[in-house]
GROMACS .gro file of C-alpha atoms in nm:
model
  171
    1MET     CA    1  -1.196   0.695   1.877
    2ILE     CA    2  -1.017   0.429   2.079
    3LEU     CA    3  -1.252   0.173   1.922
    4ILE     CA    4  -1.156   0.286   1.570
    5TYR     CA    5  -0.785   0.287   1.655
    6SER     CA    6  -0.815  -0.064   1.801
    7ILE     CA    7  -0.991  -0.193   1.490
    8LEU     CA    8  -0.729  -0.028   1.267
    9VAL     CA    9  -0.431  -0.171   1.453
   10SER     CA   10  -0.593  -0.515   1.481
   11ALA     CA   11  -0.676  -0.527   1.110
   12LEU     CA   12  -0.324  -0.415   1.020
   13LEU     CA   13  -0.151  -0.668   1.245
   14VAL     CA   14  -0.368  -0.961   1.134
   15SER     CA   15  -0.315  -0.860   0.770
   16LEU     CA   16   0.060  -0.840   0.822
   17ILE     CA   17   0.070  -1.190   0.965
   18THR     CA   18  -0.153  -1.347   0.698
   19ASP     CA   19   0.026  -1.167   0.415
   20LEU     CA   20   0.365  -1.286   0.537
   21LYS     CA   21   0.246  -1.642   0.598
   22SER     CA   22   0.014  -1.706   0.305
   23ARG     CA   23   0.052  -1.398   0.080
   24LYS     CA   24  -0.315  -1.315   0.138
   25ILE     CA   25  -0.500  -1.031   0.305
   26LEU     CA   26  -0.829  -1.179   0.413
   27ASN     CA   27  -1.177  -1.046   0.337
   28ILE     CA   28  -1.278  -1.155   0.685
   29VAL     CA   29  -1.043  -0.881   0.810
   30THR     CA   30  -1.093  -0.604   0.554
   31PHE     CA   31  -1.471  -0.611   0.509
   32PRO     CA   32  -1.556  -0.592   0.882
   33ALA     CA   33  -1.301  -0.311   0.921
   34ILE     CA   34  -1.463  -0.118   0.636
   35LEU     CA   35  -1.813  -0.178   0.777
   36SER     CA   36  -1.696  -0.078   1.126
   37GLY     CA   37  -1.572   0.255   0.996
   38LEU     CA   38  -1.888   0.322   0.797
   39ILE     CA   39  -2.119   0.226   1.086
   40PHE     CA   40  -1.918   0.406   1.357
   41TYR     CA   41  -1.899   0.737   1.173
   42SER     CA   42  -2.260   0.712   1.057
   43ILE     CA   43  -2.381   0.663   1.415
   44THR     CA   44  -2.156   0.925   1.574
   45GLN     CA   45  -2.169   1.193   1.302
   46GLY     CA   46  -2.471   1.109   1.087
   47TRP     CA   47  -2.452   1.164   0.713
   48ASP     CA   48  -2.134   1.369   0.747
   49GLY     CA   49  -1.968   1.074   0.916
   50PHE     CA   50  -2.093   0.833   0.652
   51PHE     CA   51  -1.950   1.054   0.377
   52PHE     CA   52  -1.624   1.100   0.572
   53SER     CA   53  -1.578   0.724   0.597
   54SER     CA   54  -1.696   0.656   0.241
   55LEU     CA   55  -1.463   0.916   0.094
   56GLY     CA   56  -1.178   0.771   0.297
   57MET     CA   57  -1.256   0.423   0.171
   58LEU     CA   58  -1.267   0.544  -0.190
   59ALA     CA   59  -0.939   0.734  -0.145
   60GLY     CA   60  -0.775   0.420  -0.005
   61ILE     CA   61  -0.899   0.207  -0.292
   62ALA     CA   62  -0.799   0.470  -0.549
   63THR     CA   63  -0.438   0.480  -0.427
   64LEU     CA   64  -0.375   0.118  -0.525
   65LEU     CA   65  -0.634   0.060  -0.797
   66ILE     CA   66  -0.402   0.119  -1.094
   67PRO     CA   67  -0.122  -0.108  -0.964
   68PHE     CA   68  -0.387  -0.373  -0.899
   69LEU     CA   69  -0.534  -0.340  -1.249
   70LEU     CA   70  -0.183  -0.369  -1.395
   71GLY     CA   71  -0.126  -0.692  -1.199
   72GLY     CA   72   0.127  -0.544  -0.958
   73MET     CA   73  -0.060  -0.640  -0.643
   74GLY     CA   74  -0.356  -0.832  -0.514
   75ALA     CA   75  -0.707  -0.717  -0.436
   76GLY     CA   76  -0.645  -0.770  -0.064
   77ASP     CA   77  -0.390  -0.488  -0.066
   78VAL     CA   78  -0.647  -0.257  -0.227
   79LYS     CA   79  -0.917  -0.357   0.023
   80LEU     CA   80  -0.678  -0.305   0.315
   81MET     CA   81  -0.611   0.054   0.202
   82GLY     CA   82  -0.989   0.092   0.165
   83ALA     CA   83  -1.028  -0.024   0.525
   84VAL     CA   84  -0.767   0.226   0.640
   85GLY     CA   85  -0.964   0.495   0.460
   86ALA     CA   86  -1.300   0.390   0.603
   87LEU     CA   87  -1.156   0.393   0.954
   88MET     CA   88  -0.937   0.705   0.936
   89GLY     CA   89  -1.069   0.923   0.654
   90ALA     CA   90  -0.928   1.044   0.323
   91SER     CA   91  -0.668   1.289   0.456
   92PHE     CA   92  -0.502   1.032   0.682
   93THR     CA   93  -0.519   0.770   0.407
   94LEU     CA   94  -0.347   0.991   0.151
   95GLN     CA   95  -0.078   1.083   0.405
   96SER     CA   96  -0.040   0.717   0.487
   97PHE     CA   97  -0.009   0.629   0.119
   98VAL     CA   98   0.299   0.851   0.089
   99SER     CA   99   0.467   0.649   0.365
  100VAL     CA  100   0.344   0.323   0.211
  101ALA     CA  101   0.484   0.413  -0.131
  102LEU     CA  102   0.821   0.524   0.010
  103LEU     CA  103   0.856   0.210   0.221
  104GLY     CA  104   0.746  -0.007  -0.072
  105GLY     CA  105   1.010   0.157  -0.289
  106LEU     CA  106   1.282   0.110  -0.029
  107ILE     CA  107   1.189  -0.255   0.019
  108SER     CA  108   1.192  -0.303  -0.359
  109ILE     CA  109   1.537  -0.147  -0.391
  110GLY     CA  110   1.664  -0.365  -0.108
  111LEU     CA  111   1.526  -0.681  -0.271
  112ILE     CA  112   1.672  -0.587  -0.610
  113ILE     CA  113   2.014  -0.532  -0.456
  114GLN     CA  114   1.982  -0.857  -0.262
  115LYS     CA  115   1.891  -1.055  -0.574
  116ARG     CA  116   2.120  -0.894  -0.830
  117GLY     CA  117   2.395  -0.760  -0.610
  118LEU     CA  118   2.496  -0.402  -0.543
  119LEU     CA  119   2.742  -0.371  -0.831
  120GLN     CA  120   2.500  -0.506  -1.093
  121SER     CA  121   2.222  -0.282  -0.961
  122LEU     CA  122   2.444   0.026  -0.981
  123LYS     CA  123   2.550  -0.070  -1.334
  124SER     CA  124   2.184  -0.089  -1.433
  125LEU     CA  125   2.127   0.263  -1.301
  126TYR     CA  126   2.420   0.388  -1.510
  127ILE     CA  127   2.332   0.197  -1.827
  128PHE     CA  128   1.954   0.264  -1.830
  129PRO     CA  129   1.973   0.636  -1.927
  130ALA     CA  130   2.221   0.549  -2.202
  131LEU     CA  131   1.979   0.289  -2.338
  132LEU     CA  132   1.699   0.545  -2.348
  133MET     CA  133   1.913   0.789  -2.549
  134GLY     CA  134   1.928   0.548  -2.842
  135THR     CA  135   1.553   0.486  -2.857
  136LYS     CA  136   1.454   0.823  -3.010
  137GLY     CA  137   1.180   0.867  -2.751
  138ARG     CA  138   1.043   0.513  -2.777
  139ILE     CA  139   1.074   0.270  -2.493
  140LEU     CA  140   1.080  -0.090  -2.604
  141ILE     CA  141   1.005  -0.342  -2.336
  142LYS     CA  142   1.145  -0.687  -2.393
  143PRO     CA  143   1.045  -0.994  -2.196
  144GLN     CA  144   1.241  -1.035  -1.877
  145MET     CA  145   1.499  -1.309  -1.869
  146GLU     CA  146   1.509  -1.323  -1.490
  147SER     CA  147   1.228  -1.421  -1.261
  148PRO     CA  148   1.042  -1.123  -1.114
  149ILE     CA  149   1.108  -1.004  -0.763
  150LEU     CA  150   0.789  -1.040  -0.562
  151PHE     CA  151   0.709  -0.943  -0.206
  152PRO     CA  152   0.390  -0.910  -0.001
  153TYR     CA  153   0.288  -0.545  -0.038
  154GLY     CA  154   0.086  -0.573   0.281
  155VAL     CA  155   0.414  -0.519   0.466
  156PRO     CA  156   0.467  -0.159   0.348
  157ILE     CA  157   0.093  -0.091   0.380
  158VAL     CA  158   0.097  -0.195   0.744
  159LEU     CA  159   0.429  -0.029   0.830
  160GLY     CA  160   0.349   0.294   0.644
  161THR     CA  161   0.003   0.319   0.800
  162LEU     CA  162   0.134   0.251   1.149
  163LEU     CA  163   0.413   0.504   1.097
  164THR     CA  164   0.159   0.765   0.987
  165PHE     CA  165  -0.068   0.676   1.279
  166VAL     CA  166   0.213   0.713   1.536
  167TRP     CA  167   0.325   1.037   1.368
  168SER     CA  168  -0.029   1.183   1.375
  169VAL     CA  169  -0.088   1.085   1.738
  170ALA     CA  170   0.247   1.233   1.843
  171MET     CA  171   0.170   1.564   1.671
   0.00000   0.00000   0.00000
């Protein structure tokens, strides 16, 4: 398992660096990680291992597929979660996704407050429910006047996965 852990940590760290520098998670990192998981588990556990790794990969991809299809993130993020799944299995990947989503949300809140200021952000929280009350159940989305707040989602993927990894090893 040390081999799998080494591949996981290496893929995560390289992806963190490339996502921060160039906003890309490279296929040359994700595809070999996915193949490593599939091959390792197939050799060590036969068909059960192949299905374990495949199900993990599919679970990882499924967690971020909808945000990707809606344009909220890049394909590299999806493939990185697929690599996590292929290397660690579906259960770990789904646990990891909870950490990833929470960290992604916290980072988003921090960036919104940084861009718009704390007072304006708090006003938005207070005004939003009042705006919904006047819509009679319809939500009308108007084009945004401000530029969107973007950040490399590889950061919460890496941090959330590493946090889950450390947590699972410590338990």
